[in-house]
């Protein structure tokens, strides 16, 4: 990133603005920026190539009940419940 992210003056787009939105209407150096939420589809041929580095990682708070039974046993065995919940980039 070449510029800091803004920290205020955010607003939601109306349904009409979302419908008519075209990212190409805004130049690379526009004073207006957008944060978008999208559904991504990854072709099967790319899935194996991106296993180690997800295309769109997200922050997720991992709780004890989200752990596999094996991980829960290890957590109990080594008294690690105090470290949960824990934020991870997944």
mmCIF file of N, CA and C in Angstrom:
data_model
loop_
_atom_site.group_PDB
_atom_site.id
_atom_site.type_symbol
_atom_site.label_atom_id
_atom_site.label_comp_id
_atom_site.label_asym_id
_atom_site.label_seq_id
_atom_site.Cartn_x
_atom_site.Cartn_y
_atom_site.Cartn_z
ATOM 1 N N UNK A 1 0.844 -1.178 0.000
ATOM 2 C CA UNK A 1 0.000 0.000 0.000
ATOM 3 C C UNK A 1 0.886 1.236 0.000
ATOM 4 N N UNK A 2 0.500 2.180 -0.772
ATOM 5 C CA UNK A 2 1.303 3.386 -0.874
ATOM 6 C C UNK A 2 0.746 4.537 -0.053
ATOM 7 N N UNK A 3 -0.466 4.383 0.480
ATOM 8 C CA UNK A 3 -1.077 5.444 1.269
ATOM 9 C C UNK A 3 -1.761 4.837 2.484
ATOM 10 N N UNK A 4 -1.840 5.607 3.581
ATOM 11 C CA UNK A 4 -2.532 5.072 4.759
ATOM 12 C C UNK A 4 -4.032 4.938 4.500
ATOM 13 N N UNK A 5 -4.644 3.993 5.197
ATOM 14 C CA UNK A 5 -6.091 3.829 5.092
ATOM 15 C C UNK A 5 -6.802 4.924 5.875
ATOM 16 N N UNK A 6 -7.963 5.357 5.416
ATOM 17 C CA UNK A 6 -8.721 6.365 6.166
ATOM 18 C C UNK A 6 -9.259 5.778 7.466
ATOM 19 N N UNK A 7 -9.529 6.649 8.416
ATOM 20 C CA UNK A 7 -10.039 6.197 9.711
ATOM 21 C C UNK A 7 -11.423 6.747 10.022
ATOM 22 N N UNK A 8 -12.050 7.481 9.122
ATOM 23 C CA UNK A 8 -13.374 8.029 9.391
ATOM 24 C C UNK A 8 -14.065 8.470 8.111
ATOM 25 N N UNK A 9 -15.238 9.079 8.293
ATOM 26 C CA UNK A 9 -16.061 9.574 7.188
ATOM 27 C C UNK A 9 -16.494 8.463 6.238
ATOM 28 N N UNK A 10 -16.837 7.313 6.800
ATOM 29 C CA UNK A 10 -17.331 6.197 5.996
ATOM 30 C C UNK A 10 -18.835 6.325 5.818
ATOM 31 N N UNK A 11 -19.355 5.769 4.751
ATOM 32 C CA UNK A 11 -20.808 5.714 4.568
ATOM 33 C C UNK A 11 -21.151 4.474 3.753
ATOM 34 N N UNK A 12 -22.376 3.987 3.962
ATOM 35 C CA UNK A 12 -22.871 2.829 3.219
ATOM 36 C C UNK A 12 -23.471 3.304 1.915
ATOM 37 N N UNK A 13 -23.377 2.487 0.887
ATOM 38 C CA UNK A 13 -24.041 2.792 -0.372
ATOM 39 C C UNK A 13 -25.503 2.374 -0.281
ATOM 40 N N UNK A 14 -26.354 3.105 -0.968
ATOM 41 C CA UNK A 14 -27.765 2.728 -1.043
ATOM 42 C C UNK A 14 -27.881 1.520 -1.970
ATOM 43 N N UNK A 15 -29.002 0.800 -1.910
ATOM 44 C CA UNK A 15 -29.183 -0.327 -2.842
ATOM 45 C C UNK A 15 -29.032 0.094 -4.308
ATOM 46 N N UNK A 16 -29.499 1.292 -4.638
ATOM 47 C CA UNK A 16 -29.372 1.780 -6.014
ATOM 48 C C UNK A 16 -27.903 2.018 -6.364
ATOM 49 N N UNK A 17 -27.143 2.593 -5.420
ATOM 50 C CA UNK A 17 -25.718 2.833 -5.670
ATOM 51 C C UNK A 17 -24.956 1.515 -5.820
ATOM 52 N N UNK A 18 -25.340 0.515 -5.031
ATOM 53 C CA UNK A 18 -24.699 -0.799 -5.143
ATOM 54 C C UNK A 18 -24.999 -1.400 -6.512
ATOM 55 N N UNK A 19 -26.249 -1.313 -6.930
ATOM 56 C CA UNK A 19 -26.658 -1.870 -8.222
ATOM 57 C C UNK A 19 -25.885 -1.224 -9.369
ATOM 58 N N UNK A 20 -25.681 0.090 -9.286
ATOM 59 C CA UNK A 20 -25.041 0.830 -10.374
ATOM 60 C C UNK A 20 -23.525 0.960 -10.209
ATOM 61 N N UNK A 21 -22.974 0.384 -9.161
ATOM 62 C CA UNK A 21 -21.549 0.546 -8.857
ATOM 63 C C UNK A 21 -20.666 -0.092 -9.919
ATOM 64 N N UNK A 22 -19.665 0.652 -10.365
ATOM 65 C CA UNK A 22 -18.664 0.137 -11.302
ATOM 66 C C UNK A 22 -17.308 0.670 -10.846
ATOM 67 N N UNK A 23 -16.455 -0.211 -10.386
ATOM 68 C CA UNK A 23 -15.159 0.194 -9.847
ATOM 69 C C UNK A 23 -14.336 0.959 -10.885
ATOM 70 N N UNK A 24 -14.567 0.701 -12.148
ATOM 71 C CA UNK A 24 -13.797 1.361 -13.203
ATOM 72 C C UNK A 24 -14.220 2.810 -13.439
ATOM 73 N N UNK A 25 -15.285 3.251 -12.756
ATOM 74 C CA UNK A 25 -15.683 4.656 -12.830
ATOM 75 C C UNK A 25 -14.777 5.538 -11.980
ATOM 76 N N UNK A 26 -13.920 4.934 -11.167
ATOM 77 C CA UNK A 26 -13.051 5.669 -10.253
ATOM 78 C C UNK A 26 -11.602 5.422 -10.638
ATOM 79 N N UNK A 27 -10.853 6.484 -10.751
ATOM 80 C CA UNK A 27 -9.453 6.364 -11.149
ATOM 81 C C UNK A 27 -8.575 5.810 -10.039
ATOM 82 N N UNK A 28 -7.382 5.431 -10.413
ATOM 83 C CA UNK A 28 -6.404 4.866 -9.482
ATOM 84 C C UNK A 28 -6.095 5.830 -8.338
ATOM 85 N N UNK A 29 -6.104 7.119 -8.609
ATOM 86 C CA UNK A 29 -5.771 8.125 -7.596
ATOM 87 C C UNK A 29 -6.994 8.891 -7.108
ATOM 88 N N UNK A 30 -8.160 8.285 -7.197
ATOM 89 C CA UNK A 30 -9.409 8.926 -6.781
ATOM 90 C C UNK A 30 -9.397 9.238 -5.288
ATOM 91 N N UNK A 31 -10.067 10.306 -4.915
ATOM 92 C CA UNK A 31 -10.227 10.663 -3.500
ATOM 93 C C UNK A 31 -11.239 9.740 -2.815
ATOM 94 N N UNK A 32 -11.992 8.994 -3.618
ATOM 95 C CA UNK A 32 -13.012 8.093 -3.093
ATOM 96 C C UNK A 32 -12.486 6.668 -3.161
ATOM 97 N N UNK A 33 -12.635 5.936 -2.066
ATOM 98 C CA UNK A 33 -12.222 4.536 -2.040
ATOM 99 C C UNK A 33 -13.364 3.666 -1.540
ATOM 100 N N UNK A 34 -13.232 2.376 -1.712
ATOM 101 C CA UNK A 34 -14.291 1.456 -1.328
ATOM 102 C C UNK A 34 -13.713 0.232 -0.644
ATOM 103 N N UNK A 35 -14.445 -0.271 0.315
ATOM 104 C CA UNK A 35 -14.174 -1.577 0.900
ATOM 105 C C UNK A 35 -15.363 -2.438 0.504
ATOM 106 N N UNK A 36 -15.108 -3.541 -0.146
ATOM 107 C CA UNK A 36 -16.202 -4.371 -0.643
ATOM 108 C C UNK A 36 -16.148 -5.762 -0.031
ATOM 109 N N UNK A 37 -17.316 -6.347 0.131
ATOM 110 C CA UNK A 37 -17.431 -7.739 0.561
ATOM 111 C C UNK A 37 -17.952 -8.520 -0.630
ATOM 112 N N UNK A 38 -17.242 -9.569 -0.980
ATOM 113 C CA UNK A 38 -17.605 -10.325 -2.174
ATOM 114 C C UNK A 38 -17.601 -11.817 -1.886
ATOM 115 N N UNK A 39 -18.300 -12.562 -2.706
ATOM 116 C CA UNK A 39 -18.231 -14.024 -2.694
ATOM 117 C C UNK A 39 -17.231 -14.420 -3.769
ATOM 118 N N UNK A 40 -16.209 -15.161 -3.363
ATOM 119 C CA UNK A 40 -15.180 -15.577 -4.315
ATOM 120 C C UNK A 40 -15.371 -17.026 -4.712
ATOM 121 N N UNK A 41 -15.135 -17.311 -5.967
ATOM 122 C CA UNK A 41 -15.099 -18.687 -6.454
ATOM 123 C C UNK A 41 -13.710 -18.928 -7.023
ATOM 124 N N UNK A 42 -13.103 -19.981 -6.568
ATOM 125 C CA UNK A 42 -11.751 -20.315 -7.009
ATOM 126 C C UNK A 42 -11.818 -21.560 -7.886
ATOM 127 N N UNK A 43 -11.337 -21.477 -9.122
ATOM 128 C CA UNK A 43 -11.348 -22.659 -9.992
ATOM 129 C C UNK A 43 -10.554 -23.805 -9.366
ATOM 130 N N UNK A 44 -11.008 -25.013 -9.595
ATOM 131 C CA UNK A 44 -10.347 -26.203 -9.026
ATOM 132 C C UNK A 44 -8.855 -26.221 -9.346
ATOM 133 N N UNK A 45 -8.474 -25.790 -10.544
ATOM 134 C CA UNK A 45 -7.069 -25.848 -10.939
ATOM 135 C C UNK A 45 -6.189 -24.932 -10.081
ATOM 136 N N UNK A 46 -6.788 -23.933 -9.424
ATOM 137 C CA UNK A 46 -6.013 -23.025 -8.581
ATOM 138 C C UNK A 46 -6.038 -23.409 -7.109
ATOM 139 N N UNK A 47 -6.975 -24.253 -6.706
ATOM 140 C CA UNK A 47 -7.133 -24.559 -5.288
ATOM 141 C C UNK A 47 -5.881 -25.158 -4.674
ATOM 142 N N UNK A 48 -5.242 -26.104 -5.341
ATOM 143 C CA UNK A 48 -4.024 -26.699 -4.796
ATOM 144 C C UNK A 48 -2.877 -25.698 -4.760
ATOM 145 N N UNK A 49 -2.826 -24.811 -5.727
ATOM 146 C CA UNK A 49 -1.753 -23.818 -5.775
ATOM 147 C C UNK A 49 -1.881 -22.771 -4.676
ATOM 148 N N UNK A 50 -3.088 -22.569 -4.161
ATOM 149 C CA UNK A 50 -3.293 -21.519 -3.163
ATOM 150 C C UNK A 50 -3.520 -22.073 -1.757
ATOM 151 N N UNK A 51 -3.296 -23.367 -1.550
ATOM 152 C CA UNK A 51 -3.503 -23.959 -0.227
ATOM 153 C C UNK A 51 -2.659 -23.297 0.852
ATOM 154 N N UNK A 52 -1.407 -22.996 0.552
ATOM 155 C CA UNK A 52 -0.500 -22.435 1.545
ATOM 156 C C UNK A 52 -0.718 -20.949 1.784
ATOM 157 N N UNK A 53 -1.288 -20.262 0.827
ATOM 158 C CA UNK A 53 -1.528 -18.831 0.951
ATOM 159 C C UNK A 53 -2.925 -18.533 0.420
ATOM 160 N N UNK A 54 -3.929 -18.477 1.291
ATOM 161 C CA UNK A 54 -5.309 -18.264 0.846
ATOM 162 C C UNK A 54 -5.456 -16.979 0.028
ATOM 163 N N UNK A 55 -6.351 -16.998 -0.935
ATOM 164 C CA UNK A 55 -6.577 -15.832 -1.784
ATOM 165 C C UNK A 55 -7.176 -14.662 -1.017
ATOM 166 N N UNK A 56 -8.028 -14.951 -0.056
ATOM 167 C CA UNK A 56 -8.696 -13.888 0.692
ATOM 168 C C UNK A 56 -8.739 -14.256 2.174
ATOM 169 N N UNK A 57 -7.615 -14.100 2.873
ATOM 170 C CA UNK A 57 -7.604 -14.454 4.291
ATOM 171 C C UNK A 57 -8.495 -13.513 5.099
ATOM 172 N N UNK A 58 -8.979 -14.003 6.224
ATOM 173 C CA UNK A 58 -9.806 -13.190 7.109
ATOM 174 C C UNK A 58 -9.403 -13.446 8.549
ATOM 175 N N UNK A 59 -9.636 -12.451 9.400
ATOM 176 C CA UNK A 59 -9.386 -12.630 10.821
ATOM 177 C C UNK A 59 -10.547 -13.411 11.420
ATOM 178 N N UNK A 60 -10.218 -14.413 12.196
ATOM 179 C CA UNK A 60 -11.226 -15.259 12.816
ATOM 180 C C UNK A 60 -10.815 -15.499 14.256
ATOM 181 N N UNK A 61 -11.750 -15.402 15.172
ATOM 182 C CA UNK A 61 -11.463 -15.695 16.568
ATOM 183 C C UNK A 61 -11.768 -17.162 16.815
ATOM 184 N N UNK A 62 -10.724 -17.937 17.117
ATOM 185 C CA UNK A 62 -10.848 -19.375 17.335
ATOM 186 C C UNK A 62 -11.209 -19.626 18.792
ATOM 187 N N UNK A 63 -12.285 -20.359 19.009
ATOM 188 C CA UNK A 63 -12.708 -20.717 20.362
ATOM 189 C C UNK A 63 -12.464 -22.204 20.594
ATOM 190 N N UNK A 64 -12.516 -22.605 21.840
ATOM 191 C CA UNK A 64 -12.243 -23.992 22.213
ATOM 192 C C UNK A 64 -13.138 -24.964 21.451
ATOM 193 N N UNK A 65 -14.421 -24.638 21.329
ATOM 194 C CA UNK A 65 -15.354 -25.559 20.667
ATOM 195 C C UNK A 65 -15.101 -25.677 19.155
ATOM 196 N N UNK A 66 -14.305 -24.780 18.585
ATOM 197 C CA UNK A 66 -13.970 -24.866 17.164
ATOM 198 C C UNK A 66 -12.787 -25.804 16.911
ATOM 199 N N UNK A 67 -12.079 -26.174 17.959
ATOM 200 C CA UNK A 67 -10.917 -27.047 17.813
ATOM 201 C C UNK A 67 -11.343 -28.477 17.524
ATOM 202 N N UNK A 68 -10.480 -29.207 16.861
ATOM 203 C CA UNK A 68 -10.726 -30.632 16.628
ATOM 204 C C UNK A 68 -10.648 -31.360 17.968
ATOM 205 N N UNK A 69 -11.242 -32.540 18.082
ATOM 206 C CA UNK A 69 -11.135 -33.297 19.334
ATOM 207 C C UNK A 69 -9.679 -33.496 19.763
ATOM 208 N N UNK A 70 -8.801 -33.759 18.814
ATOM 209 C CA UNK A 70 -7.383 -33.946 19.135
ATOM 210 C C UNK A 70 -6.786 -32.662 19.730
ATOM 211 N N UNK A 71 -7.070 -31.523 19.111
ATOM 212 C CA UNK A 71 -6.553 -30.249 19.617
ATOM 213 C C UNK A 71 -7.136 -29.922 20.988
ATOM 214 N N UNK A 72 -8.404 -30.257 21.198
ATOM 215 C CA UNK A 72 -9.011 -30.039 22.513
ATOM 216 C C UNK A 72 -8.308 -30.872 23.578
ATOM 217 N N UNK A 73 -8.002 -32.130 23.252
ATOM 218 C CA UNK A 73 -7.288 -32.984 24.213
ATOM 219 C C UNK A 73 -5.912 -32.405 24.543
ATOM 220 N N UNK A 74 -5.206 -31.934 23.532
ATOM 221 C CA UNK A 74 -3.899 -31.322 23.779
ATOM 222 C C UNK A 74 -4.032 -30.061 24.627
ATOM 223 N N UNK A 75 -5.040 -29.291 24.338
ATOM 224 C CA UNK A 75 -5.299 -28.067 25.100
ATOM 225 C C UNK A 75 -5.548 -28.410 26.570
ATOM 226 N N UNK A 76 -6.335 -29.443 26.803
ATOM 227 C CA UNK A 76 -6.615 -29.885 28.170
ATOM 228 C C UNK A 76 -5.362 -30.463 28.824
ATOM 229 N N UNK A 77 -4.658 -31.301 28.107
ATOM 230 C CA UNK A 77 -3.478 -31.979 28.644
ATOM 231 C C UNK A 77 -2.402 -30.985 29.089
ATOM 232 N N UNK A 78 -2.196 -29.936 28.308
ATOM 233 C CA UNK A 78 -1.142 -28.974 28.611
ATOM 234 C C UNK A 78 -1.675 -27.689 29.240
ATOM 235 N N UNK A 79 -2.931 -27.738 29.700
ATOM 236 C CA UNK A 79 -3.550 -26.612 30.400
ATOM 237 C C UNK A 79 -3.434 -25.305 29.595
ATOM 238 N N UNK A 80 -3.916 -25.346 28.365
ATOM 239 C CA UNK A 80 -3.803 -24.199 27.470
ATOM 240 C C UNK A 80 -5.125 -23.484 27.215
ATOM 241 N N UNK A 81 -6.159 -23.826 27.962
ATOM 242 C CA UNK A 81 -7.461 -23.186 27.719
ATOM 243 C C UNK A 81 -7.398 -21.677 27.932
ATOM 244 N N UNK A 82 -6.462 -21.222 28.757
ATOM 245 C CA UNK A 82 -6.373 -19.789 29.054
ATOM 246 C C UNK A 82 -5.943 -18.957 27.836
ATOM 247 N N UNK A 83 -5.389 -19.600 26.808
ATOM 248 C CA UNK A 83 -4.975 -18.843 25.623
ATOM 249 C C UNK A 83 -6.122 -18.650 24.629
ATOM 250 N N UNK A 84 -7.258 -19.254 24.905
ATOM 251 C CA UNK A 84 -8.413 -19.135 24.012
ATOM 252 C C UNK A 84 -9.452 -18.200 24.599
ATOM 253 N N UNK A 85 -10.208 -17.488 23.808
ATOM 254 C CA UNK A 85 -10.169 -17.464 22.355
ATOM 255 C C UNK A 85 -8.910 -16.762 21.850
ATOM 256 N N UNK A 86 -8.557 -17.081 20.627
ATOM 257 C CA UNK A 86 -7.343 -16.552 20.019
ATOM 258 C C UNK A 86 -7.646 -16.098 18.597
ATOM 259 N N UNK A 87 -7.158 -14.910 18.227
ATOM 260 C CA UNK A 87 -7.373 -14.409 16.863
ATOM 261 C C UNK A 87 -6.356 -15.025 15.922
ATOM 262 N N UNK A 88 -6.837 -15.473 14.779
ATOM 263 C CA UNK A 88 -5.981 -16.071 13.757
ATOM 264 C C UNK A 88 -6.332 -15.479 12.402
ATOM 265 N N UNK A 89 -5.367 -15.467 11.524
ATOM 266 C CA UNK A 89 -5.606 -15.076 10.145
ATOM 267 C C UNK A 89 -5.799 -16.360 9.358
ATOM 268 N N UNK A 90 -7.030 -16.584 8.877
ATOM 269 C CA UNK A 90 -7.328 -17.840 8.191
ATOM 270 C C UNK A 90 -7.772 -17.583 6.771
#
